[in-house]
mmCIF file of C-alpha atoms in Angstrom:
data_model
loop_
_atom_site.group_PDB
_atom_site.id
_atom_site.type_symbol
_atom_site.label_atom_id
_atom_site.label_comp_id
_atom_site.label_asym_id
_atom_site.label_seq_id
_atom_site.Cartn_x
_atom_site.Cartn_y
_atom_site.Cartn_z
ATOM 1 C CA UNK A 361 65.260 -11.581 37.158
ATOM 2 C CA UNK A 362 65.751 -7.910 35.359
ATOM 3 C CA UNK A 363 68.423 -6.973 33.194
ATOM 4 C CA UNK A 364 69.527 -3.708 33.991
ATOM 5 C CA UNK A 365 69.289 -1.039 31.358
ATOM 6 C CA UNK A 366 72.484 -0.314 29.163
ATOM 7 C CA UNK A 367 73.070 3.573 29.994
ATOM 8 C CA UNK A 368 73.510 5.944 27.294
ATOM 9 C CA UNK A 369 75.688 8.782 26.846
ATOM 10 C CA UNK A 370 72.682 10.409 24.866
ATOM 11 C CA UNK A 371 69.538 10.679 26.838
ATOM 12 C CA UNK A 372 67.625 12.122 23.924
ATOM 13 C CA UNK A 373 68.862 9.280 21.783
ATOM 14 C CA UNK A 374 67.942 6.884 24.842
ATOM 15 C CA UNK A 375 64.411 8.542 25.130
ATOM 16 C CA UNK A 376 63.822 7.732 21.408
ATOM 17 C CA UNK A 377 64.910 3.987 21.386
ATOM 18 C CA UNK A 378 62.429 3.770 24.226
ATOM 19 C CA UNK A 379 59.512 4.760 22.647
ATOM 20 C CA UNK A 380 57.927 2.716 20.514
ATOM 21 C CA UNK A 381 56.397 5.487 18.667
ATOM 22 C CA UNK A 382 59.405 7.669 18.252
ATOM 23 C CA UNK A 383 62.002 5.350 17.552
ATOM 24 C CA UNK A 384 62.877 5.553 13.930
ATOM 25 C CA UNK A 385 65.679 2.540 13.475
ATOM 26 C CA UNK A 386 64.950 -0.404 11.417
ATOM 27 C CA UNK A 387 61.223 1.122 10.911
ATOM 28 C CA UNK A 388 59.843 1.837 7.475
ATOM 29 C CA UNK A 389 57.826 4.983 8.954
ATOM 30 C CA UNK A 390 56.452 5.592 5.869
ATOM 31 C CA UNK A 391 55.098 2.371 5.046
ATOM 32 C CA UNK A 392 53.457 2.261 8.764
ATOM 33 C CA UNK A 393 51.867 6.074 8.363
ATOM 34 C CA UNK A 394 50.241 4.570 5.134
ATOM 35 C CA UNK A 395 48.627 1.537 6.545
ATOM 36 C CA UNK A 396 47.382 3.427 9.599
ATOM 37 C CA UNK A 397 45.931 5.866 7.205
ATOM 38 C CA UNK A 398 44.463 3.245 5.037
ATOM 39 C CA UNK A 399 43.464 1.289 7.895
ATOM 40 C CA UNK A 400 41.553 4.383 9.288
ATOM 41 C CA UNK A 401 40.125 5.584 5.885
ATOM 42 C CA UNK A 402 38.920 2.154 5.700
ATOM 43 C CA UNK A 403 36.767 2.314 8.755
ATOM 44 C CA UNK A 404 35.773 5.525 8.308
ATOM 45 C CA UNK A 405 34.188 4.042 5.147
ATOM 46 C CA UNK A 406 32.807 1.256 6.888
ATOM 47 C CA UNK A 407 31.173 3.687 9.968
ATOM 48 C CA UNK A 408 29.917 5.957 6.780
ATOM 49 C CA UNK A 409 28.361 2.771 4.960
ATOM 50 C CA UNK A 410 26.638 1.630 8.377
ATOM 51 C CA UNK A 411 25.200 4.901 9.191
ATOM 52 C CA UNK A 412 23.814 5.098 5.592
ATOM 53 C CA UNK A 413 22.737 1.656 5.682
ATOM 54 C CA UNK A 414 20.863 2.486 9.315
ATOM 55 C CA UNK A 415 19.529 5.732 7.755
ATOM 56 C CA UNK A 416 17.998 4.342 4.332
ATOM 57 C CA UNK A 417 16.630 1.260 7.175
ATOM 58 C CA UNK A 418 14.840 4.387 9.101
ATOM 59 C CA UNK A 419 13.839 5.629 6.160
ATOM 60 C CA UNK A 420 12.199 2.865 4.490
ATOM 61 C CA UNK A 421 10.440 1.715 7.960
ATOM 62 C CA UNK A 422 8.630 5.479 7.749
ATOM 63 C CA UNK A 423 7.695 5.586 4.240
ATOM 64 C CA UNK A 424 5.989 1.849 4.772
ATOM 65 C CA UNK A 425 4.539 2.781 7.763
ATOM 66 C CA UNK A 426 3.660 6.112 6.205
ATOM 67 C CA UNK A 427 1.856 3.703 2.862
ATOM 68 C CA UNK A 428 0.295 1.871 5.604
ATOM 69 C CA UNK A 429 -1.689 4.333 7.082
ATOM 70 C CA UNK A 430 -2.223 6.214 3.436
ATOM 71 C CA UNK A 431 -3.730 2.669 2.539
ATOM 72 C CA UNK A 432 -5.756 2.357 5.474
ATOM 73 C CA UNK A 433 -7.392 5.796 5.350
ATOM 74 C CA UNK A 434 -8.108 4.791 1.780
ATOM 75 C CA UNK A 435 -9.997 1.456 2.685
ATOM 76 C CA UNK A 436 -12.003 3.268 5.675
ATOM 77 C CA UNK A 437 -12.715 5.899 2.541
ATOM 78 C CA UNK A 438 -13.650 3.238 0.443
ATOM 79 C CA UNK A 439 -16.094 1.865 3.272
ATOM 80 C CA UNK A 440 -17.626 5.014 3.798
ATOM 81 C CA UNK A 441 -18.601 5.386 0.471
ATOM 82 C CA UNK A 442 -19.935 2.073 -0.048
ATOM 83 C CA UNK A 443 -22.061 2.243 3.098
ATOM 84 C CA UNK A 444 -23.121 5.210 1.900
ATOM 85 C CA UNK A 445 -24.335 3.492 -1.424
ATOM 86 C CA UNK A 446 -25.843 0.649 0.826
ATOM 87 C CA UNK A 447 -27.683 3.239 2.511
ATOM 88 C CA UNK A 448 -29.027 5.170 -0.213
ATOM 89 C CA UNK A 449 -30.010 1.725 -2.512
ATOM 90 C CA UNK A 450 -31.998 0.563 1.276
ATOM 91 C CA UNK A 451 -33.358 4.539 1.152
ATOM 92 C CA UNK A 452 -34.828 4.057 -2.228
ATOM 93 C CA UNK A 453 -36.085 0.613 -1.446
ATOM 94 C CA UNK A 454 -37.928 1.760 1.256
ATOM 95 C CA UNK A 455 -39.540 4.182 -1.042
ATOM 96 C CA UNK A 456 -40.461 2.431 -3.010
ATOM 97 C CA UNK A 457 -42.098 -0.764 -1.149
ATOM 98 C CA UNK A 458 -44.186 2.533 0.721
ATOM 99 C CA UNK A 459 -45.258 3.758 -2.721
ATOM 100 C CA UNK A 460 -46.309 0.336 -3.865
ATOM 101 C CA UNK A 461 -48.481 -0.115 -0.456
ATOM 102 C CA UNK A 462 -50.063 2.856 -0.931
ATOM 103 C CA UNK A 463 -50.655 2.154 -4.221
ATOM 104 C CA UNK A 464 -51.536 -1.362 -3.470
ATOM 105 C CA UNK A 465 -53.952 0.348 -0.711
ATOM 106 C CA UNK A 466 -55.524 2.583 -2.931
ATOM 107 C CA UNK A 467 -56.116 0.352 -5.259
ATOM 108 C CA UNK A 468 -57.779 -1.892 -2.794
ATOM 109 C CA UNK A 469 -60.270 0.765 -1.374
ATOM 110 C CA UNK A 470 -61.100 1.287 -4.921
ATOM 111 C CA UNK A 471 -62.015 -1.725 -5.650
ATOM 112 C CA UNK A 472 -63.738 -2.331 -2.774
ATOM 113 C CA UNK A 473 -66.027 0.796 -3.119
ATOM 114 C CA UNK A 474 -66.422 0.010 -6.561
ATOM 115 C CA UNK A 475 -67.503 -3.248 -5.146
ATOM 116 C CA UNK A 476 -70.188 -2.044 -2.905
ATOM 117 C CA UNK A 477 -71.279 0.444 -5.168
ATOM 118 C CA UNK A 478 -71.764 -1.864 -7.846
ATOM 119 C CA UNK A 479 -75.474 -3.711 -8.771
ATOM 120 C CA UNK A 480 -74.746 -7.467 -7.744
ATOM 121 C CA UNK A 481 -73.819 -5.637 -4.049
ATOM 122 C CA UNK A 482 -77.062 -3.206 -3.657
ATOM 123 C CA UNK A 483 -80.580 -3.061 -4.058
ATOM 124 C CA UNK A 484 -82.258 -2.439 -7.153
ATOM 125 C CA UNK A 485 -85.673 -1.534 -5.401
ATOM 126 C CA UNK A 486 -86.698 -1.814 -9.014
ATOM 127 C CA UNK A 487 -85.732 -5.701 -9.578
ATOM 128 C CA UNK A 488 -87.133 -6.687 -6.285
ATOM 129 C CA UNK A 489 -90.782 -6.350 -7.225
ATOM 130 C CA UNK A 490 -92.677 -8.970 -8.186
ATOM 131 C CA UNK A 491 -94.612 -9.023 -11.350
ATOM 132 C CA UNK A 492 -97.928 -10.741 -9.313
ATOM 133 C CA UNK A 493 -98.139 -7.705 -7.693
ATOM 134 C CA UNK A 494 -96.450 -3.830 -7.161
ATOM 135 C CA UNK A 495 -96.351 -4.357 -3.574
ATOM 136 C CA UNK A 496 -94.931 -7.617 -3.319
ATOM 137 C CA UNK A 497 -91.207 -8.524 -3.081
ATOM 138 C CA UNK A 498 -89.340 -11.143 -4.793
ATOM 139 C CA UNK A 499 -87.274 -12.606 -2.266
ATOM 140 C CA UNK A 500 -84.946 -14.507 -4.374
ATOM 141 C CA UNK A 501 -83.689 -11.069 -5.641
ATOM 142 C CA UNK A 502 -83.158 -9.834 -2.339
ATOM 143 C CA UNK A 503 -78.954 -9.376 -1.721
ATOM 144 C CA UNK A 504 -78.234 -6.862 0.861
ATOM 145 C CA UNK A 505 -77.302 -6.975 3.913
ATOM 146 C CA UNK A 506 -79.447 -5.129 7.206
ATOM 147 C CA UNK A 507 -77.906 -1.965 7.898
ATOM 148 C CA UNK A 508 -76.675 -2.621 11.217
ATOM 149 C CA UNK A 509 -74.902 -6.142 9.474
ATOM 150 C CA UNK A 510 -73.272 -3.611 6.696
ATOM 151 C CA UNK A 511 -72.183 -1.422 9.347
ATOM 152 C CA UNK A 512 -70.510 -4.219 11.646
ATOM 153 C CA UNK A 513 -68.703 -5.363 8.181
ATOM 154 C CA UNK A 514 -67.385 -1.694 7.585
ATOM 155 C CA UNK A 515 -66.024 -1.254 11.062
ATOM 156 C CA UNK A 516 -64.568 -4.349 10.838
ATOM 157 C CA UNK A 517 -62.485 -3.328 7.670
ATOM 158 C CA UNK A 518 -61.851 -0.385 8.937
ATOM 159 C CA UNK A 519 -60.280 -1.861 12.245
ATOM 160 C CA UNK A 520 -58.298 -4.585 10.215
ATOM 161 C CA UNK A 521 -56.826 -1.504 7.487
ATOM 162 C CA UNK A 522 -56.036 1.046 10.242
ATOM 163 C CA UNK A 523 -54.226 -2.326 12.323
ATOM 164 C CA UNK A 524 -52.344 -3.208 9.073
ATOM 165 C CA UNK A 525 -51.576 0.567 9.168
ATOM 166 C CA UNK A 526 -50.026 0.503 12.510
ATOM 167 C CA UNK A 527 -48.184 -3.090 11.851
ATOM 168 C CA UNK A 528 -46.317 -1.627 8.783
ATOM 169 C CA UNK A 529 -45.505 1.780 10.713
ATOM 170 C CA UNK A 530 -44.205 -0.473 13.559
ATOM 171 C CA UNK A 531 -42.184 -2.635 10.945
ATOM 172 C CA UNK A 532 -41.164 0.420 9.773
ATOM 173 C CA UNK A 533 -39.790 2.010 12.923
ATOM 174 C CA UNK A 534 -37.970 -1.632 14.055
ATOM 175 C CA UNK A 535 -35.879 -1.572 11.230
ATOM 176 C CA UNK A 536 -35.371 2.093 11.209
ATOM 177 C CA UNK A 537 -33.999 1.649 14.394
ATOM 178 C CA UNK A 538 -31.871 -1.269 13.921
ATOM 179 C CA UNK A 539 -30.315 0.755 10.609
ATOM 180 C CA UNK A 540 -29.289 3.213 13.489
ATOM 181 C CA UNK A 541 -28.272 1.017 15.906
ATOM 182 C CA UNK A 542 -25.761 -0.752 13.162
ATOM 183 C CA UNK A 543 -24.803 2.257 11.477
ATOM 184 C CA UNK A 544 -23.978 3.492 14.790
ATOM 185 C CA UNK A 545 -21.796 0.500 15.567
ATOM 186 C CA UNK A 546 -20.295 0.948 12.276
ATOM 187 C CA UNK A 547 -19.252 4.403 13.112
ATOM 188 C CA UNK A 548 -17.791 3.087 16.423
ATOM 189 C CA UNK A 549 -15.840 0.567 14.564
ATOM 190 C CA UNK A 550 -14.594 2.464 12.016
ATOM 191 C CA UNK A 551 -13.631 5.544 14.936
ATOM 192 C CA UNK A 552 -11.744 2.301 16.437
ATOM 193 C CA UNK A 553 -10.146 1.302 13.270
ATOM 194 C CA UNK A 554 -8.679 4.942 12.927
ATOM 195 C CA UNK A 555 -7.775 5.384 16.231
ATOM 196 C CA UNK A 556 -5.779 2.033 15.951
ATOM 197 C CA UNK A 557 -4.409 3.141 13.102
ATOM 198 C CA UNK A 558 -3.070 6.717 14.674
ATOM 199 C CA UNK A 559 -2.066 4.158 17.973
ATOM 200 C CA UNK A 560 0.191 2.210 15.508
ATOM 201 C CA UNK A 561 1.582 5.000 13.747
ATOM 202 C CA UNK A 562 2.757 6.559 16.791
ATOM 203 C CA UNK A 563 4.323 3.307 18.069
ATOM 204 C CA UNK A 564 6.179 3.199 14.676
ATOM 205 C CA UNK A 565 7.915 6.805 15.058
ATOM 206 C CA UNK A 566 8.358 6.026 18.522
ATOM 207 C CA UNK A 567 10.377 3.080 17.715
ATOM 208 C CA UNK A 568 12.011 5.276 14.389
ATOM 209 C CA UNK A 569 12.741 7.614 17.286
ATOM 210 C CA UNK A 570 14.497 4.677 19.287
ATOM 211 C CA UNK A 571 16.481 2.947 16.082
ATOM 212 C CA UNK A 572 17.404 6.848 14.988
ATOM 213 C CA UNK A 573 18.886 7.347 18.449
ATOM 214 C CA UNK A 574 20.420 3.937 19.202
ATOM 215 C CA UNK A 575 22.240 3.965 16.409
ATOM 216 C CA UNK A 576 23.296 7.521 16.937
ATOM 217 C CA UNK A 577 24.381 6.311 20.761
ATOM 218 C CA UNK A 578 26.724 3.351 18.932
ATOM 219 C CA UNK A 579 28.206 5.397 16.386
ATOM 220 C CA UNK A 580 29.196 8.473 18.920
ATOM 221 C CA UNK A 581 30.747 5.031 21.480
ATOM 222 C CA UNK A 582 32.254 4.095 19.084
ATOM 223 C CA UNK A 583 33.440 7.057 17.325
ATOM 224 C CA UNK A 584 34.841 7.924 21.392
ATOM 225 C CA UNK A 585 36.096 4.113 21.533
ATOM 226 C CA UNK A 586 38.596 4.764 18.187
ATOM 227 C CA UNK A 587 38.873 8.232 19.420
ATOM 228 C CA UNK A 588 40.584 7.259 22.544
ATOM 229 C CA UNK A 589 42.358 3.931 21.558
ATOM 230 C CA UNK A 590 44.487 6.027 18.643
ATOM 231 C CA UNK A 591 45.195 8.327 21.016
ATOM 232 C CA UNK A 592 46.258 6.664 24.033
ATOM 233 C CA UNK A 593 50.250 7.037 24.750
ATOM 234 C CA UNK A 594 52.436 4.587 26.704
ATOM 235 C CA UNK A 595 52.907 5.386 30.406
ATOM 236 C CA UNK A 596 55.872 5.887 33.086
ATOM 237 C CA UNK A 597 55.068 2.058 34.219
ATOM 238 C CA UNK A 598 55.538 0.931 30.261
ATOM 239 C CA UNK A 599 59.076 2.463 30.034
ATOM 240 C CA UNK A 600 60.411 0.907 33.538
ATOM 241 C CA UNK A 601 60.096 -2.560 32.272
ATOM 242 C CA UNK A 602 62.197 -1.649 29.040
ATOM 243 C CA UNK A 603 65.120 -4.129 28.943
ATOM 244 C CA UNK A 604 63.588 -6.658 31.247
ATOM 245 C CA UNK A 605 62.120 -9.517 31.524
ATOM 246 C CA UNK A 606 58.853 -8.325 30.973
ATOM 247 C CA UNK A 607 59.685 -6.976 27.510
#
């Protein structure tokens, strides 16, 4: 059931009792005006603190992220430098093990031709001869070898030095290559390791890029949302149920 609408002899008067936000009787306007104005100051303050809040978050995900990949180029620096060390101190071992063979090999061909050059190794044609008789020979003073016997031994050291030779130079080239072969898969890894590192970085200021805008995206909504609630006035459907039930 409706109540029918008292009429009014005013219609500008009647106008103002029916709007809620132009009527003036029995409303402190004042008072209302103030706590709308604190009320929006308030969450203007709020929206202000959250976007500062969301910036300094932004900002402190970029400089950690920027640390992170200061810190990383530091370590692969730091890597570098001590394979580099590694490499040098296995350089100058190297060198030296190859000075002391060929020192170690010179001193053994000394030794050995001081060794067949010396008296208990040769012929002393002079010692050999018996004193019976000029022509004889004493047998017991007899020490070389035939010729053909000395010459077998001397080929045969020279087969066993120059296959020693070719040993060590074949040592040598194994491990030179396996050096390579590592130091090559160190590159790779450490090429890896900074292309991981430039993968993650770019994932990070993508997903700055995302937070920056999202939060962007809520404050405009809701900056529209406030925008459009404080600003919406009542309707020709509101007034017609003034004075009835509805009300």
């Amino acid at each position: 059931m409706t109540k029918a609408i008292i009429p009014s002899n005013d219609p500008a008067r009647l106008a103002r009792m029916q709007n809620e936000k132009l009527r003036m009787v029995g409303v402190d306007k004042a008072a209302l005006d103030a706590q709308v104005r604190e009320k929006r100051e308030a969450e203007e303050r709020e929206r202000a603190a959250d976007r500062a809040a969301a910036a300094t978050t932004i900002s402190f995900t970029a400089q950690l992220v920027q640390q992170e990949v200061v810190a990383s180029q530091a370590r692969r620096m730091q890597d570098r430098g001590v394979d580099a060390f590694r490499h040098q101190q296995e350089a100058e071992r190297r060198q030296r093990e190859a000075q002391a063979r060929h020192e170690e090999a010179a001193a053994a061909a000394a030794e050995q031709a001081a060794n067949l050059a010396s008296p208990w190794l040769n012929e002393a044609p002079e010692r050999g001869v018996s004193a019976l008789a000029p022509h004889r020979v004493r047998p017991d003073h007899f020490k070389a070898f035939p010729p053909h016997q000395t010459a077998a031994i001397l080929t045969t050291q020279a087969q066993q030095v120059e296959a020693k030779r070719v040993a060590e130079e074949q040592a040598a080239a194994e491990q030179a290559a396996f050096e390579a072969q590592a130091a090559g898969h160190a590159a790779e890894a450490e090429r890896q390791a900074a292309a991981a590192d430039v993968r993650r970085w770019q994932a990070a200021q993508e997903v700055l890029a995302v937070q920056q805008r999202q939060a962007e995206e809520a404050f405009s909504k809701e900056a529209e949302l406030r925008a459009h609630l404080n600003s919406q006035q009542p309707t020709a459907a509101y007034f017609a149920q003034w004075g009835t039930s509805h009300r």
